[in-house]
Short mmCIF file of C-alpha atoms in Angstrom, two decimals:
data_model
loop_
_atom_site.label_atom_id
_atom_site.label_comp_id
_atom_site.label_asym_id
_atom_site.label_seq_id
_atom_site.Cartn_x
_atom_site.Cartn_y
_atom_site.Cartn_z
CA UNK A 167 0.32 -0.39 -0.03
CA UNK A 168 1.19 3.71 -0.89
CA UNK A 169 1.96 5.94 1.64
CA UNK A 170 1.08 9.15 -0.66
CA UNK A 171 -2.00 9.83 0.36
CA UNK A 172 -3.61 11.37 -2.70
CA UNK A 173 -2.72 9.97 -6.86
CA UNK A 174 -2.59 13.45 -8.30
CA UNK A 175 0.18 15.04 -6.37
CA UNK A 176 -0.37 18.63 -7.52
CA UNK A 177 0.63 17.70 -10.81
CA UNK A 178 -0.10 21.14 -13.61
CA UNK A 179 -3.58 20.72 -15.31
CA UNK A 180 -2.66 18.58 -19.20
CA UNK A 181 -1.13 20.43 -21.89
CA UNK A 182 -0.07 19.45 -25.57
CA UNK A 183 3.27 18.75 -26.73
CA UNK A 184 5.00 17.32 -29.11
CA UNK A 185 9.55 16.83 -29.00
CA UNK A 186 12.03 15.06 -26.79
CA UNK A 187 12.18 18.11 -24.05
CA UNK A 188 11.01 17.31 -20.36
CA UNK A 189 14.27 15.71 -19.33
CA UNK A 190 16.70 19.55 -19.52
CA UNK A 191 16.17 20.86 -15.85
CA UNK A 192 15.50 17.55 -14.05
CA UNK A 193 17.43 15.65 -12.01
CA UNK A 194 17.86 12.14 -10.88
CA UNK A 195 18.57 10.05 -8.17
CA UNK A 196 21.03 7.26 -8.48
CA UNK A 197 21.26 5.01 -5.80
CA UNK A 198 23.51 2.18 -5.16
CA UNK A 199 22.57 -0.27 -2.09
CA UNK A 200 25.36 -2.52 -1.57
CA UNK A 201 26.34 -2.63 1.97
CA UNK A 202 30.06 -4.24 1.67
CA UNK A 203 29.92 -0.79 -0.83
CA UNK A 204 28.57 1.47 1.52
CA UNK A 205 31.57 0.08 3.78
CA UNK A 206 34.07 0.65 1.05
CA UNK A 207 35.24 -3.12 1.37
CA UNK A 208 33.78 -3.67 -2.56
CA UNK A 209 34.10 -1.20 -5.34
CA UNK A 210 30.45 0.38 -6.46
CA UNK A 211 30.22 -0.61 -10.31
CA UNK A 212 27.47 0.42 -11.74
CA UNK A 213 26.87 3.96 -10.35
CA UNK A 214 29.25 5.53 -11.80
CA UNK A 215 27.87 3.87 -15.33
CA UNK A 216 23.78 4.92 -14.42
CA UNK A 217 24.95 8.32 -13.22
CA UNK A 218 26.55 9.56 -16.67
CA UNK A 219 24.01 7.70 -18.45
CA UNK A 220 21.60 10.11 -16.74
CA UNK A 221 24.21 12.45 -17.08
CA UNK A 222 24.27 12.30 -20.31
CA UNK A 223 20.30 12.65 -20.96
CA UNK A 224 20.63 16.43 -19.92
CA UNK A 225 19.66 15.27 -15.79
CA UNK A 226 21.04 16.72 -12.58
CA UNK A 227 21.99 13.40 -11.18
CA UNK A 228 23.07 12.55 -7.39
CA UNK A 229 25.27 9.21 -6.53
CA UNK A 230 23.64 7.57 -3.15
CA UNK A 231 25.44 4.54 -1.87
CA UNK A 232 23.40 2.61 1.26
CA UNK A 233 23.43 -0.19 2.68
CA UNK A 234 21.31 -2.90 2.72
CA UNK A 235 18.28 -2.58 5.07
CA UNK A 236 16.04 -0.24 5.96
CA UNK A 237 18.19 3.20 5.41
CA UNK A 238 16.42 1.96 2.17
CA UNK A 239 12.85 2.33 2.70
CA UNK A 240 13.93 5.49 4.95
CA UNK A 241 16.39 7.23 1.86
CA UNK A 242 13.18 6.68 -0.44
CA UNK A 243 10.27 8.54 1.62
CA UNK A 244 12.87 11.43 2.28
CA UNK A 245 13.24 11.59 -2.07
CA UNK A 246 9.64 10.68 -3.24
CA UNK A 247 8.46 13.35 -0.51
CA UNK A 248 9.65 16.10 -1.89
CA UNK A 249 7.89 17.93 -4.11
CA UNK A 250 8.66 21.00 -6.45
CA UNK A 251 11.92 21.81 -8.08
CA UNK A 252 13.41 19.67 -5.18
CA UNK A 253 11.86 16.77 -6.65
CA UNK A 254 13.43 14.01 -8.14
CA UNK A 255 12.22 13.42 -11.47
CA UNK A 256 14.20 9.99 -11.55
CA UNK A 257 15.05 7.27 -8.49
CA UNK A 258 16.99 4.58 -9.74
CA UNK A 259 18.00 1.56 -7.57
CA UNK A 260 20.48 -0.79 -8.39
CA UNK A 261 21.25 -3.59 -6.12
CA UNK A 262 18.75 -5.41 -2.82
CA UNK A 263 16.63 -7.19 -5.36
CA UNK A 264 17.60 -10.77 -4.89
CA UNK A 265 16.47 -13.40 -2.45
CA UNK A 266 18.42 -12.61 0.71
CA UNK A 267 17.67 -11.89 4.72
CA UNK A 268 18.63 -7.78 3.82
CA UNK A 269 17.38 -7.55 0.13
CA UNK A 270 14.45 -5.21 0.87
CA UNK A 271 14.54 -2.53 -2.12
CA UNK A 272 11.59 -3.97 -3.62
CA UNK A 273 9.57 -4.18 -0.30
CA UNK A 274 10.63 -0.58 0.44
CA UNK A 275 9.96 1.18 -3.08
CA UNK A 276 6.40 -0.97 -3.13
CA UNK A 277 5.79 0.78 0.31
CA UNK A 278 6.51 4.63 -1.51
CA UNK A 279 4.96 3.97 -5.11
CA UNK A 280 0.87 5.49 -5.88
CA UNK A 281 0.61 3.66 -8.94
CA UNK A 282 3.47 0.72 -10.30
CA UNK A 283 4.91 -0.03 -13.57
CA UNK A 284 4.96 -2.94 -14.42
CA UNK A 285 5.75 -3.16 -17.74
CA UNK A 286 8.69 -2.13 -18.00
CA UNK A 287 9.71 -5.36 -14.37
CA UNK A 288 8.57 -7.59 -17.44
CA UNK A 289 11.02 -5.73 -19.95
CA UNK A 290 13.57 -5.94 -18.42
CA UNK A 291 13.48 -9.21 -17.21
CA UNK A 292 12.94 -9.83 -20.81
CA UNK A 293 16.41 -8.72 -21.76
CA UNK A 294 18.20 -10.53 -19.08
CA UNK A 295 16.72 -13.92 -20.10
CA UNK A 296 18.59 -13.17 -23.45
CA UNK A 297 22.03 -13.07 -21.39
CA UNK A 298 20.96 -15.59 -17.98
CA UNK A 299 18.01 -17.12 -16.20
CA UNK A 300 19.30 -15.97 -13.31
CA UNK A 301 17.87 -12.83 -14.94
CA UNK A 302 14.70 -13.57 -12.88
CA UNK A 303 15.25 -13.20 -9.50
CA UNK A 304 15.45 -9.99 -9.21
CA UNK A 305 12.18 -9.00 -6.94
CA UNK A 306 11.95 -5.51 -8.78
CA UNK A 307 9.94 -2.88 -9.01
CA UNK A 308 8.93 0.55 -10.92
CA UNK A 309 6.48 2.80 -10.53
CA UNK A 310 5.89 6.85 -9.70
CA UNK A 311 4.98 8.35 -6.73
CA UNK A 312 3.88 12.03 -7.13
CA UNK A 313 6.31 13.41 -10.34
CA UNK A 314 8.95 11.35 -9.62
CA UNK A 315 9.80 7.82 -11.23
CA UNK A 316 11.15 5.24 -9.43
CA UNK A 317 12.99 2.01 -10.67
CA UNK A 318 14.63 -1.15 -9.12
CA UNK A 319 17.36 -2.16 -11.15
CA UNK A 320 19.94 -6.05 -10.12
CA UNK A 321 23.00 -4.51 -8.75
CA UNK A 322 25.06 -6.34 -11.46
CA UNK A 323 27.02 -4.32 -14.44
CA UNK A 324 25.04 -6.46 -16.35
CA UNK A 325 21.66 -6.45 -14.95
CA UNK A 326 22.06 -2.04 -15.29
CA UNK A 327 22.89 -1.89 -18.51
CA UNK A 328 19.72 -3.87 -19.23
CA UNK A 329 18.04 -1.77 -17.73
CA UNK A 330 19.31 1.23 -19.36
CA UNK A 331 19.01 -0.49 -22.77
CA UNK A 332 14.63 -0.91 -21.54
CA UNK A 333 15.10 2.38 -19.98
CA UNK A 334 16.60 4.84 -22.44
CA UNK A 335 13.61 4.95 -24.96
CA UNK A 336 11.34 5.74 -22.82
CA UNK A 337 12.58 9.03 -20.23
CA UNK A 338 11.81 11.84 -21.81
CA UNK A 339 7.98 10.28 -22.61
CA UNK A 340 7.57 9.22 -18.75
CA UNK A 341 9.14 12.41 -17.44
CA UNK A 342 6.28 13.81 -19.65
CA UNK A 343 3.65 12.30 -18.80
CA UNK A 344 4.43 12.55 -14.88
CA UNK A 345 3.39 17.07 -16.22
CA UNK A 346 1.09 15.06 -17.84
CA UNK A 347 1.88 16.62 -20.78
CA UNK A 348 -0.69 14.39 -23.95
CA UNK A 349 0.44 13.48 -27.35
CA UNK A 350 4.32 13.07 -26.77
CA UNK A 351 6.46 11.04 -27.90
CA UNK A 352 4.92 9.17 -31.63
CA UNK A 353 8.17 10.28 -33.53
CA UNK A 354 10.55 8.93 -31.35
CA UNK A 355 13.75 7.49 -33.18
CA UNK A 356 15.61 5.55 -31.09
CA UNK A 357 19.19 3.96 -31.58
CA UNK A 358 19.92 0.41 -32.54
CA UNK A 359 22.82 -2.12 -32.05
CA UNK A 360 23.56 -4.40 -35.04
CA UNK A 361 21.25 -7.47 -33.01
CA UNK A 362 18.41 -4.58 -32.50
CA UNK A 363 18.38 -3.66 -29.19
CA UNK A 364 18.14 0.32 -27.95
CA UNK A 365 21.47 0.92 -27.38
CA UNK A 366 21.84 4.26 -24.43
CA UNK A 367 22.46 7.09 -26.47
CA UNK A 368 24.32 8.85 -23.54
CA UNK A 369 27.28 5.95 -22.85
CA UNK A 370 30.20 7.89 -23.79
CA UNK A 371 32.64 6.09 -26.16
CA UNK A 372 35.77 5.46 -24.55
CA UNK A 373 38.94 5.21 -26.56
CA UNK A 374 39.61 1.88 -28.38
CA UNK A 375 42.31 -0.82 -26.37
CA UNK A 376 45.07 -0.86 -28.78
CA UNK A 377 47.43 -2.61 -25.97
CA UNK A 378 47.45 -6.20 -23.79
CA UNK A 379 44.77 -4.87 -21.15
CA UNK A 380 45.05 -6.18 -17.81
CA UNK A 381 41.87 -7.03 -16.87
CA UNK A 382 40.35 -10.39 -14.72
CA UNK A 383 39.23 -12.81 -17.61
CA UNK A 384 35.94 -11.35 -19.25
CA UNK A 385 35.38 -8.11 -17.72
CA UNK A 386 38.09 -7.44 -20.15
CA UNK A 387 35.31 -5.27 -22.18
CA UNK A 388 34.16 -3.20 -19.32
CA UNK A 389 35.48 0.12 -20.75
CA UNK A 390 35.01 -0.10 -24.76
CA UNK A 391 32.03 2.03 -26.50
CA UNK A 392 29.14 0.00 -27.68
CA UNK A 393 27.24 0.19 -31.76
CA UNK A 394 26.17 3.29 -33.40
CA UNK A 395 22.62 4.03 -35.15
CA UNK A 396 21.18 2.58 -37.72
CA UNK A 397 23.42 -0.93 -37.63
CA UNK A 398 22.13 -3.11 -40.36
CA UNK A 399 21.85 -6.96 -39.77
CA UNK A 400 24.46 -8.95 -38.56
CA UNK A 401 26.58 -10.29 -41.46
CA UNK A 402 29.39 -13.02 -42.01
CA UNK A 403 30.96 -11.85 -45.55
CA UNK A 404 33.82 -13.26 -46.11
CA UNK A 405 34.90 -10.79 -48.89
CA UNK A 406 34.69 -7.56 -48.87
CA UNK A 407 35.27 -5.12 -51.02
CA UNK A 408 36.61 -1.81 -50.28
CA UNK A 409 34.47 1.05 -49.75
CA UNK A 410 36.30 2.94 -52.96
CA UNK A 411 35.91 0.89 -55.02
CA UNK A 412 32.17 0.84 -55.43
CA UNK A 413 29.93 2.31 -57.72
CA UNK A 414 28.48 5.26 -57.13
CA UNK A 415 25.35 5.73 -54.78
CA UNK A 416 26.26 1.60 -54.17
CA UNK A 417 25.59 -0.08 -50.52
CA UNK A 418 29.04 -0.69 -48.64
CA UNK A 419 29.05 -4.20 -48.27
CA UNK A 420 30.20 -5.59 -44.95
CA UNK A 421 33.41 -6.30 -43.27
CA UNK A 422 35.54 -10.00 -43.34
CA UNK A 423 35.41 -12.69 -40.34
CA UNK A 424 38.03 -14.29 -40.38
CA UNK A 425 37.09 -15.84 -37.02
CA UNK A 426 34.28 -15.76 -33.97
CA UNK A 427 35.08 -18.60 -32.23
CA UNK A 428 34.45 -20.30 -28.51
CA UNK A 429 37.37 -22.72 -27.87
CA UNK A 430 39.64 -24.03 -25.37
CA UNK A 431 42.27 -23.74 -26.73
CA UNK A 432 45.15 -21.37 -25.70
CA UNK A 433 44.74 -17.66 -27.33
CA UNK A 434 47.61 -15.65 -29.07
CA UNK A 435 47.24 -12.49 -30.39
CA UNK A 436 49.67 -12.42 -32.18
CA UNK A 437 48.79 -15.27 -34.06
CA UNK A 438 45.22 -13.09 -34.58
CA UNK A 439 46.42 -10.09 -35.66
CA UNK A 440 48.80 -11.98 -38.20
CA UNK A 441 45.73 -13.35 -39.56
CA UNK A 442 44.20 -9.78 -40.34
CA UNK A 443 47.08 -7.61 -41.76
CA UNK A 444 46.22 -7.23 -45.61
CA UNK A 445 47.63 -4.52 -47.76
CA UNK A 446 45.25 -2.43 -48.46
CA UNK A 447 45.66 -2.33 -44.39
CA UNK A 448 47.27 0.46 -42.50
CA UNK A 449 46.13 -0.07 -39.28
CA UNK A 450 46.08 -3.14 -37.46
CA UNK A 451 44.32 -3.28 -33.64
CA UNK A 452 44.59 -5.88 -30.94
CA UNK A 453 42.62 -6.55 -27.36
CA UNK A 454 43.91 -8.90 -25.28
CA UNK A 455 41.71 -9.63 -22.14
CA UNK A 456 44.18 -11.76 -19.44
CA UNK A 457 44.08 -13.16 -16.15
CA UNK A 458 44.58 -11.20 -12.95
CA UNK A 459 45.12 -11.84 -9.63
CA UNK A 460 42.43 -9.87 -8.45
CA UNK A 461 38.78 -8.92 -8.55
CA UNK A 462 35.97 -6.85 -7.34
CA UNK A 463 38.48 -5.40 -4.40
CA UNK A 464 39.44 -8.75 -3.27
CA UNK A 465 43.50 -10.03 -3.35
CA UNK A 466 44.68 -13.73 -4.42
CA UNK A 467 42.73 -15.46 -7.26
CA UNK A 468 44.29 -17.80 -8.40
CA UNK A 469 42.52 -19.52 -11.31
CA UNK A 470 39.43 -19.01 -13.14
CA UNK A 471 37.09 -21.53 -15.41
CA UNK A 472 35.02 -20.06 -17.38
CA UNK A 473 31.22 -21.14 -18.69
CA UNK A 474 29.15 -21.42 -21.57
CA UNK A 475 25.73 -21.27 -22.51
CA UNK A 476 25.19 -23.65 -25.18
CA UNK A 477 23.91 -20.81 -27.57
CA UNK A 478 27.55 -18.93 -27.19
CA UNK A 479 29.36 -20.19 -30.30
CA UNK A 480 25.81 -18.26 -32.37
CA UNK A 481 25.85 -15.11 -30.41
CA UNK A 482 29.80 -15.18 -30.64
CA UNK A 483 29.15 -14.98 -34.41
CA UNK A 484 25.68 -12.47 -34.54
CA UNK A 485 28.31 -10.16 -32.83
CA UNK A 486 31.41 -10.96 -35.12
CA UNK A 487 29.03 -10.25 -38.04
CA UNK A 488 26.94 -6.55 -36.33
CA UNK A 489 30.40 -5.41 -36.73
CA UNK A 490 31.59 -6.45 -40.13
CA UNK A 491 28.32 -4.84 -41.31
CA UNK A 492 28.61 -1.35 -38.93
CA UNK A 493 32.79 -1.60 -40.46
CA UNK A 494 32.45 -2.02 -44.25
CA UNK A 495 35.90 -2.63 -44.72
CA UNK A 496 37.75 -4.14 -41.88
CA UNK A 497 39.29 -7.44 -40.96
CA UNK A 498 37.53 -9.38 -37.74
CA UNK A 499 38.91 -11.64 -35.65
CA UNK A 500 38.01 -12.53 -32.02
CA UNK A 501 37.58 -15.58 -29.56
CA UNK A 502 36.71 -16.10 -25.78
CA UNK A 503 38.18 -19.43 -24.63
CA UNK A 504 36.57 -21.12 -22.15
CA UNK A 505 37.48 -23.99 -19.39
CA UNK A 506 40.71 -23.66 -17.15
CA UNK A 507 42.90 -19.95 -17.09
CA UNK A 508 45.81 -19.47 -14.92
CA UNK A 509 46.71 -16.00 -13.95
CA UNK A 510 48.19 -14.35 -16.79
CA UNK A 511 46.63 -16.67 -19.31
CA UNK A 512 44.64 -14.78 -22.40
CA UNK A 513 40.55 -15.16 -22.37
CA UNK A 514 39.36 -12.88 -24.87
CA UNK A 515 41.53 -11.72 -27.78
CA UNK A 516 40.49 -9.51 -30.78
CA UNK A 517 42.20 -8.02 -33.05
CA UNK A 518 41.01 -5.76 -36.03
CA UNK A 519 42.76 -4.67 -39.33
CA UNK A 520 41.39 -1.38 -41.44
CA UNK A 521 42.11 1.22 -43.68
CA UNK A 522 42.88 3.78 -40.66
CA UNK A 523 42.88 3.54 -37.54
CA UNK A 524 39.99 5.48 -36.02
CA UNK A 525 38.05 2.43 -37.81
CA UNK A 526 40.05 0.03 -36.26
CA UNK A 527 40.48 1.45 -32.73
CA UNK A 528 36.26 1.70 -32.89
CA UNK A 529 35.71 -1.48 -34.51
CA UNK A 530 37.56 -2.96 -31.68
CA UNK A 531 36.14 -1.08 -28.66
CA UNK A 532 32.67 -2.01 -30.39
CA UNK A 533 33.51 -5.30 -30.47
CA UNK A 534 34.99 -6.17 -27.13
CA UNK A 535 32.68 -4.31 -25.69
CA UNK A 536 29.72 -6.41 -27.19
CA UNK A 537 30.87 -9.47 -26.17
CA UNK A 538 31.70 -8.81 -22.73
CA UNK A 539 27.65 -7.71 -22.79
CA UNK A 540 25.85 -10.62 -24.84
CA UNK A 541 28.24 -13.68 -25.12
CA UNK A 542 26.48 -15.67 -22.28
CA UNK A 543 30.04 -16.96 -20.40
CA UNK A 544 30.81 -17.10 -16.80
CA UNK A 545 33.52 -17.74 -14.42
CA UNK A 546 34.31 -19.04 -11.20
CA UNK A 547 37.00 -17.50 -9.83
CA UNK A 548 39.50 -19.71 -7.01
CA UNK A 549 41.13 -17.70 -4.34
CA UNK A 550 44.22 -18.45 -2.59
CA UNK A 551 41.88 -18.52 1.06
CA UNK A 552 40.19 -21.79 -0.55
CA UNK A 553 37.29 -19.43 -1.86
CA UNK A 554 35.75 -19.32 -4.59
CA UNK A 555 32.69 -17.20 -6.79
CA UNK A 556 30.54 -17.06 -9.94
CA UNK A 557 30.86 -13.55 -12.50
CA UNK A 558 28.67 -13.03 -14.53
CA UNK A 559 25.50 -15.29 -13.29
CA UNK A 560 23.58 -12.11 -12.30
CA UNK A 561 24.47 -10.05 -15.15
#
């Protein structure tokens, strides 16, 4: 039951507008619910991702980190009881949605909402299920209190990225409806990835990776950018004609996919880069995702064991083919290793050759990021103290 008695909550009278103009000048609060992050014993990797995305959409963003438990309800009450300019338009939480005894974010949120928006949660579960069956274990809720919209996301980067993908094309429309604006959102256009998913418009691309990276296995892809707009359907064409040789007005052919593989065999960066070399390519960029001896703020990683969903190979081919379609004049090589790996082993090798360095860097960064985001691979980490954990099952 909501703690708000008045569903109208002081809304202005109706007005009719069109356009994407209902985010600037509004504010948002990102709430990270994590006892370990609040105590400083673990790194918060989700809050900054959400903050930067929302800032890119024109919102004034505040980031809060609080422990699991009663503080969640107290903060949500304070945030949703504000009115006027002090009221945040969005409150997005991450964490505390599971089955642990102190996971109370959904219950706390439900107590302050006036009306729930179950369709948004169904969309979030659907997006997560494409990668892992554990996505449905998130018990998050979404809805509004007055002119503040609240939504619970899981505490993993994968879950947060799914949330950004689902919410990104809806933010302005949600904001407009909370202000009782009608006739809004009919002319919306969005950016989609090679697989047809909405790409969050405000996640900034980082520079391409041309050096061997110090990362822990599949986390190699965390810093790369995303595929841009209007990418054609995935393709794995074996031959790509140079754009300069194409007939005037002709559509450029897809880039060349030399390898897209999930394998138990060791990976060799030099082999990958040799494979993509070609006389017409003046730039070769390589990325290596290497097992490191620490992860998530904990030292003493001794080994990792990667597992893959049966669809992993097919998804890998689709991802690489999509990048080939987005970059017509590149040559691509990508392989992810599964099985038992030691510190220093390479878990992910990507090599890209192109006519010029900028396209090679961009294609490599985008490909690494999409492999991390889309290919269903998980890892079991072993530590010196005998403990182990799974990474990626909730991503």
